[in-house]
Amino acid sequence: FSRCSYLLSLLRPALIRELELERHGLKLLPRSPSSFTPCLDGRYLLLGPEAELNRSEIGKFSKKDAEAYPRYEEQLEKFCKLMDFVIDSPPPELRQLYHASMVDRMKDKVDKSVFWSKLLGIVMQQGQKDMVNFFDLLLSPASKILNNWFE
């Protein structure tokens, strides 16, 4: 049974502010722990916002994975910041330019160039290795990504 409350985490902060949802009663409660995974052998994995607790919990299964997990989380945080811009930006409009005036065509070019130049600036800050890893994350099976990081 799911109440779909996890979907609330997908609600963008700008939308919460714009709709004044807190004024209308929205209250976000932190989850701690945020994840409980039971195993058939009776063991379990409990994860939350505390790095040391996560390290200890993962260490019950693998010391190497416990060491790798903070770096994995750090990389995911970097990639989330990259995606935040894309998610929070309105996409460039696709206008019917063959019927558009010269002014509309120029506006279209400016709108698109502003979006793409900002995105390119964010991408360039990442560095080549991070960008390769970012595209790997987007385009590869989860098993490949996780096998690269963990035992």
Coordinates of N, CA and C in Angstrom, one line a residue:
F1 N 0.8 -1.2 0.0 CA 0.0 0.0 0.0 C 0.9 1.2 0.0
S2 N 0.6 2.2 -0.8 CA 1.4 3.4 -0.9 C 0.4 4.6 -0.9
R3 N 0.8 5.6 -0.1 CA 0.0 6.8 -0.1 C 0.6 7.8 -1.1
C4 N 1.7 7.4 -1.8 CA 2.3 8.2 -2.8 C 2.9 9.5 -2.2
S5 N 3.2 9.5 -0.9 CA 3.7 10.7 -0.3 C 5.1 11.0 -0.8
Y6 N 5.8 10.0 -1.3 CA 7.2 10.2 -1.8 C 7.1 11.2 -3.0
L7 N 6.0 11.3 -3.6 CA 5.8 12.2 -4.8 C 6.0 13.6 -4.4
L8 N 5.7 13.9 -3.1 CA 5.9 15.3 -2.6 C 7.3 15.8 -2.8
S9 N 8.2 14.8 -2.7 CA 9.6 15.2 -2.8 C 10.0 15.7 -4.2
L10 N 9.1 15.4 -5.2 CA 9.3 15.8 -6.5 C 8.7 17.2 -6.8
L11 N 8.0 17.8 -5.8 CA 7.4 19.1 -5.9 C 8.5 20.1 -5.8
R12 N 8.7 20.9 -6.8 CA 9.8 21.9 -6.9 C 9.6 23.0 -5.9
P13 N 10.7 23.4 -5.2 CA 10.7 24.5 -4.2 C 10.1 25.8 -4.8
A14 N 10.4 26.1 -6.0 CA 9.8 27.3 -6.6 C 8.3 27.3 -6.7
L15 N 7.8 26.1 -7.0 CA 6.3 25.9 -7.1 C 5.7 26.0 -5.7
I16 N 6.4 25.5 -4.7 CA 5.9 25.6 -3.4 C 5.8 27.1 -3.0
R17 N 6.8 27.9 -3.3 CA 6.8 29.3 -3.0 C 5.7 30.0 -3.8
E18 N 5.7 29.8 -5.1 CA 4.8 30.5 -6.0 C 3.3 30.3 -5.6
L19 N 3.0 29.0 -5.2 CA 1.6 28.7 -4.8 C 1.3 29.0 -3.3
E20 N 2.4 29.4 -2.6 CA 2.2 29.7 -1.2 C 1.7 28.5 -0.4
L21 N 2.2 27.4 -0.7 CA 1.6 26.1 -0.2 C 1.8 26.1 1.4
E22 N 2.9 26.6 1.9 CA 3.0 26.6 3.3 C 1.9 27.4 4.0
R23 N 1.6 28.5 3.4 CA 0.5 29.4 3.9 C -0.8 28.6 3.9
H24 N -1.0 27.7 3.0 CA -2.2 26.9 2.9 C -2.1 25.6 3.7
G25 N -1.1 25.5 4.5 CA -1.0 24.3 5.4 C 0.0 23.2 5.0
L26 N 0.7 23.4 4.0 CA 1.7 22.4 3.6 C 2.8 22.4 4.7
K27 N 3.1 21.2 5.2 CA 4.2 21.1 6.2 C 5.0 19.9 5.8
L28 N 6.3 20.1 5.5 CA 7.2 19.0 5.1 C 7.9 18.4 6.3
L29 N 7.7 17.1 6.5 CA 8.4 16.5 7.7 C 9.6 15.7 7.2
P30 N 10.7 15.9 7.9 CA 11.9 15.1 7.5 C 11.7 13.6 7.8
R31 N 12.2 12.8 7.0 CA 12.1 11.4 7.2 C 13.5 10.9 7.8
S32 N 13.5 10.3 9.0 CA 14.7 9.8 9.5 C 14.3 8.6 10.4
P33 N 14.6 7.4 9.9 CA 15.3 7.1 8.7 C 14.5 7.3 7.4
S34 N 15.2 7.4 6.3 CA 14.5 7.6 5.1 C 14.3 6.3 4.3
S35 N 15.0 5.3 4.7 CA 15.0 4.0 3.9 C 15.2 2.8 4.9
F36 N 14.4 1.8 4.8 CA 14.5 0.6 5.5 C 14.4 -0.6 4.5
T37 N 15.5 -1.4 4.4 CA 15.5 -2.5 3.4 C 15.8 -3.8 4.2
P38 N 14.7 -4.6 4.4 CA 14.9 -5.9 5.1 C 15.5 -6.9 4.1
C39 N 16.3 -7.8 4.6 CA 16.9 -8.9 3.8 C 16.2 -10.2 4.3
L40 N 16.2 -11.2 3.4 CA 15.6 -12.5 3.8 C 16.3 -13.2 4.9
D41 N 17.6 -12.9 5.1 CA 18.4 -13.6 6.1 C 18.2 -12.9 7.5
G42 N 17.4 -11.9 7.6 CA 17.1 -11.2 8.9 C 17.9 -9.9 9.1
R43 N 18.9 -9.7 8.2 CA 19.6 -8.5 8.3 C 18.8 -7.4 7.7
Y44 N 19.2 -6.1 7.8 CA 18.5 -5.0 7.2 C 19.5 -3.9 7.0
L45 N 19.1 -3.0 6.1 CA 19.8 -1.8 5.8 C 18.9 -0.6 6.2
L46 N 19.4 0.3 7.0 CA 18.7 1.5 7.5 C 19.5 2.7 7.1
L47 N 18.9 3.5 6.2 CA 19.6 4.7 5.7 C 18.8 6.0 6.1
G48 N 19.6 7.1 6.3 CA 18.9 8.3 6.6 C 19.8 9.5 6.3
P49 N 19.6 10.6 6.9 CA 20.4 11.8 6.6 C 21.7 11.9 7.3
E50 N 22.0 11.0 8.3 CA 23.2 11.1 9.0 C 24.3 10.2 8.4
A51 N 25.4 10.8 7.9 CA 26.4 10.2 7.2 C 27.1 9.0 8.0
E52 N 27.3 9.2 9.3 CA 28.0 8.2 10.1 C 27.1 7.0 10.3
L53 N 25.8 7.2 10.5 CA 24.8 6.1 10.6 C 24.8 5.3 9.3
N54 N 24.8 6.0 8.1 CA 24.8 5.3 6.8 C 26.1 4.5 6.7
R55 N 27.2 5.1 7.0 CA 28.5 4.4 6.9 C 28.4 3.1 7.8
S56 N 27.9 3.2 9.0 CA 27.9 2.1 9.9 C 26.9 1.0 9.3
E57 N 25.8 1.4 8.8 CA 24.8 0.5 8.3 C 25.3 -0.2 7.1
I58 N 25.9 0.5 6.1 CA 26.4 -0.1 4.9 C 27.6 -1.0 5.3
G59 N 28.4 -0.6 6.3 CA 29.5 -1.4 6.7 C 29.1 -2.8 7.2
K60 N 27.9 -3.0 7.6 CA 27.4 -4.3 8.0 C 27.5 -5.3 6.9
F61 N 27.4 -4.7 5.7 CA 27.4 -5.6 4.5 C 28.7 -5.5 3.7
S62 N 29.4 -4.3 3.7 CA 30.7 -4.2 3.0 C 31.4 -3.0 3.5
K63 N 32.6 -3.2 4.0 CA 33.4 -2.0 4.4 C 33.8 -1.1 3.2
K64 N 34.1 -1.8 2.1 CA 34.5 -1.0 0.9 C 33.3 -0.1 0.4
D65 N 32.1 -0.7 0.4 CA 30.9 0.1 0.0 C 30.7 1.2 1.0
A66 N 30.9 1.0 2.3 CA 30.7 2.0 3.3 C 31.7 3.2 3.0
E67 N 32.9 2.9 2.5 CA 33.9 3.9 2.2 C 33.5 4.7 0.9
A68 N 32.9 3.9 0.0 CA 32.6 4.5 -1.3 C 31.3 5.4 -1.3
Y69 N 30.4 5.0 -0.4 CA 29.1 5.7 -0.4 C 29.1 7.2 -0.3
P70 N 29.9 7.8 0.6 CA 29.9 9.3 0.6 C 30.3 9.9 -0.7
R71 N 31.3 9.3 -1.4 CA 31.7 9.9 -2.7 C 30.6 9.7 -3.7
Y72 N 29.9 8.6 -3.7 CA 28.8 8.3 -4.6 C 27.7 9.4 -4.3
E73 N 27.4 9.6 -3.1 CA 26.3 10.6 -2.8 C 26.8 12.0 -3.2
E74 N 28.1 12.3 -3.0 CA 28.6 13.6 -3.4 C 28.4 13.8 -4.9
Q75 N 28.7 12.8 -5.7 CA 28.6 12.9 -7.1 C 27.1 13.1 -7.5
L76 N 26.2 12.3 -6.9 CA 24.8 12.5 -7.2 C 24.3 13.9 -6.9
E77 N 24.8 14.5 -5.8 CA 24.4 15.8 -5.5 C 24.9 16.8 -6.6
K78 N 26.1 16.6 -7.1 CA 26.6 17.5 -8.2 C 25.7 17.4 -9.4
F79 N 25.3 16.1 -9.7 CA 24.5 15.9 -10.9 C 23.0 16.5 -10.7
C80 N 22.6 16.4 -9.4 CA 21.3 17.0 -9.1 C 21.3 18.5 -9.4
K81 N 22.4 19.2 -9.0 CA 22.5 20.6 -9.2 C 22.5 20.9 -10.7
L82 N 23.1 20.1 -11.5 CA 23.1 20.3 -12.9 C 21.6 20.1 -13.5
M83 N 20.9 19.1 -13.0 CA 19.6 18.9 -13.5 C 18.6 19.9 -12.9
D84 N 18.9 20.5 -11.8 CA 17.9 21.5 -11.2 C 17.7 22.6 -12.2
F85 N 18.8 23.1 -12.9 CA 18.6 24.2 -13.9 C 17.7 23.7 -15.0
V86 N 17.9 22.5 -15.5 CA 17.1 22.1 -16.6 C 15.6 21.9 -16.2
I87 N 15.4 21.3 -15.0 CA 14.0 21.1 -14.6 C 13.3 22.4 -14.2
D88 N 14.0 23.3 -13.7 CA 13.4 24.6 -13.2 C 13.3 25.6 -14.3
S89 N 13.9 25.4 -15.5 CA 13.8 26.4 -16.6 C 12.7 26.0 -17.5
P90 N 12.0 27.0 -18.0 CA 11.0 26.7 -19.0 C 11.8 26.3 -20.3
P91 N 11.3 25.3 -21.0 CA 12.1 25.0 -22.2 C 11.9 26.1 -23.3
P92 N 12.9 26.1 -24.1 CA 12.8 27.1 -25.2 C 11.5 26.8 -26.0
E93 N 10.8 27.8 -26.4 CA 9.6 27.5 -27.2 C 9.9 27.1 -28.6
L94 N 9.1 26.2 -29.1 CA 9.3 25.8 -30.5 C 8.1 26.5 -31.3
R95 N 8.5 27.6 -31.9 CA 7.5 28.4 -32.6 C 7.5 27.9 -34.1
Q96 N 6.4 28.3 -34.7 CA 6.2 28.0 -36.1 C 6.9 29.2 -36.9
L97 N 8.2 29.0 -37.0 CA 9.1 30.2 -37.5 C 8.8 30.5 -39.0
Y98 N 8.3 29.5 -39.8 CA 8.1 29.8 -41.2 C 7.0 30.9 -41.4
H99 N 6.1 31.0 -40.4 CA 5.1 32.1 -40.4 C 5.4 33.3 -39.5
A100 N 6.6 33.2 -38.9 CA 6.9 34.3 -37.9 C 7.5 35.5 -38.6
S101 N 7.3 36.6 -37.9 CA 8.0 37.9 -38.3 C 9.5 37.8 -38.0
M102 N 10.2 38.7 -38.5 CA 11.6 38.8 -38.3 C 11.9 39.0 -36.8
V103 N 11.0 39.9 -36.1 CA 11.2 40.1 -34.7 C 11.0 38.8 -33.9
D104 N 9.9 38.1 -34.3 CA 9.7 36.8 -33.6 C 10.8 35.8 -33.8
R105 N 11.4 35.8 -35.0 CA 12.5 34.9 -35.2 C 13.7 35.3 -34.4
M106 N 14.0 36.6 -34.3 CA 15.1 37.0 -33.4 C 14.9 36.7 -32.0
K107 N 13.6 36.9 -31.5 CA 13.3 36.6 -30.1 C 13.5 35.1 -29.8
D108 N 13.1 34.3 -30.8 CA 13.2 32.9 -30.6 C 14.7 32.5 -30.5
K109 N 15.6 33.1 -31.3 CA 17.0 32.8 -31.3 C 17.6 33.2 -29.9
V110 N 17.2 34.4 -29.4 CA 17.7 34.9 -28.1 C 17.2 34.0 -27.0
D111 N 15.9 33.7 -27.0 CA 15.4 32.8 -25.9 C 16.2 31.5 -25.9
K112 N 16.4 30.9 -27.0 CA 17.1 29.6 -27.1 C 18.5 29.8 -26.7
S113 N 19.2 30.8 -27.1 CA 20.6 31.0 -26.9 C 20.8 31.3 -25.4
V114 N 19.9 32.0 -24.7 CA 20.1 32.2 -23.3 C 20.0 30.9 -22.5
F115 N 19.0 30.1 -22.8 CA 18.8 28.8 -22.1 C 20.1 28.0 -22.4
W116 N 20.5 27.8 -23.6 CA 21.6 26.9 -23.9 C 22.9 27.4 -23.4
S117 N 23.1 28.7 -23.4 CA 24.4 29.3 -22.9 C 24.5 29.1 -21.4
K118 N 23.3 29.3 -20.7 CA 23.3 29.0 -19.2 C 23.6 27.5 -18.9
L119 N 22.9 26.7 -19.7 CA 23.1 25.2 -19.5 C 24.6 24.8 -19.8
L120 N 25.1 25.4 -20.9 CA 26.5 25.1 -21.2 C 27.5 25.5 -20.1
G121 N 27.2 26.7 -19.6 CA 28.1 27.2 -18.5 C 28.1 26.3 -17.3
I122 N 26.9 25.8 -16.9 CA 26.8 24.8 -15.8 C 27.5 23.5 -16.2
V123 N 27.3 23.0 -17.4 CA 28.0 21.8 -17.8 C 29.5 22.0 -17.8
M124 N 30.0 23.1 -18.2 CA 31.5 23.3 -18.3 C 32.1 23.4 -16.9
Q125 N 31.3 23.8 -15.9 CA 31.9 23.8 -14.5 C 32.1 22.4 -14.0
Q126 N 31.5 21.4 -14.6 CA 31.6 20.0 -14.1 C 32.9 19.3 -14.4
G127 N 33.5 19.7 -15.5 CA 34.7 19.0 -15.9 C 34.5 17.7 -16.7
Q128 N 35.4 17.3 -17.5 CA 35.2 16.3 -18.4 C 34.9 14.9 -17.8
K129 N 35.6 14.6 -16.7 CA 35.3 13.3 -16.0 C 33.9 13.2 -15.5
D130 N 33.5 14.3 -14.8 CA 32.2 14.3 -14.2 C 31.1 14.3 -15.3
M131 N 31.4 14.9 -16.5 CA 30.4 14.9 -17.5 C 30.3 13.5 -18.1
V132 N 31.4 12.8 -18.3 CA 31.3 11.4 -18.8 C 30.5 10.6 -17.8
N133 N 30.8 10.7 -16.5 CA 30.0 10.0 -15.5 C 28.5 10.4 -15.4
F134 N 28.2 11.7 -15.7 CA 26.9 12.2 -15.7 C 26.1 11.5 -16.9
F135 N 26.7 11.5 -18.1 CA 26.0 10.8 -19.2 C 25.9 9.3 -19.0
D136 N 26.9 8.7 -18.4 CA 26.8 7.3 -18.0 C 25.6 7.1 -17.1
L137 N 25.5 7.9 -16.1 CA 24.3 7.8 -15.2 C 23.0 7.9 -15.9
L138 N 22.9 8.8 -16.9 CA 21.7 9.0 -17.6 C 21.4 7.9 -18.6
L139 N 22.4 7.3 -19.2 CA 22.2 6.4 -20.3 C 22.5 4.9 -20.1
S140 N 23.1 4.6 -18.9 CA 23.5 3.2 -18.6 C 22.5 2.6 -17.7
P141 N 22.4 1.2 -17.7 CA 21.6 0.5 -16.7 C 22.1 0.8 -15.3
A142 N 21.2 0.8 -14.4 CA 21.6 1.1 -13.0 C 22.6 0.1 -12.5
S143 N 22.5 -1.2 -13.0 CA 23.5 -2.2 -12.5 C 24.9 -1.8 -12.9
K144 N 25.1 -1.2 -14.0 CA 26.5 -0.8 -14.5 C 27.0 0.3 -13.5
I145 N 26.2 1.3 -13.2 CA 26.6 2.4 -12.4 C 26.9 1.8 -11.0
L146 N 26.0 1.1 -10.4 CA 26.2 0.6 -9.1 C 27.4 -0.4 -9.0
N147 N 27.6 -1.2 -10.0 CA 28.8 -2.1 -10.0 C 30.1 -1.3 -10.1
N148 N 30.1 -0.2 -10.7 CA 31.3 0.7 -10.8 C 31.6 1.3 -9.4
W149 N 30.6 1.5 -8.6 CA 30.8 2.1 -7.3 C 31.0 1.1 -6.2
F150 N 30.2 0.0 -6.2 CA 30.1 -0.9 -5.1 C 30.4 -2.3 -5.4
E151 N 30.6 -3.1 -4.3 CA 30.9 -4.5 -4.5 C 29.7 -5.3 -4.9

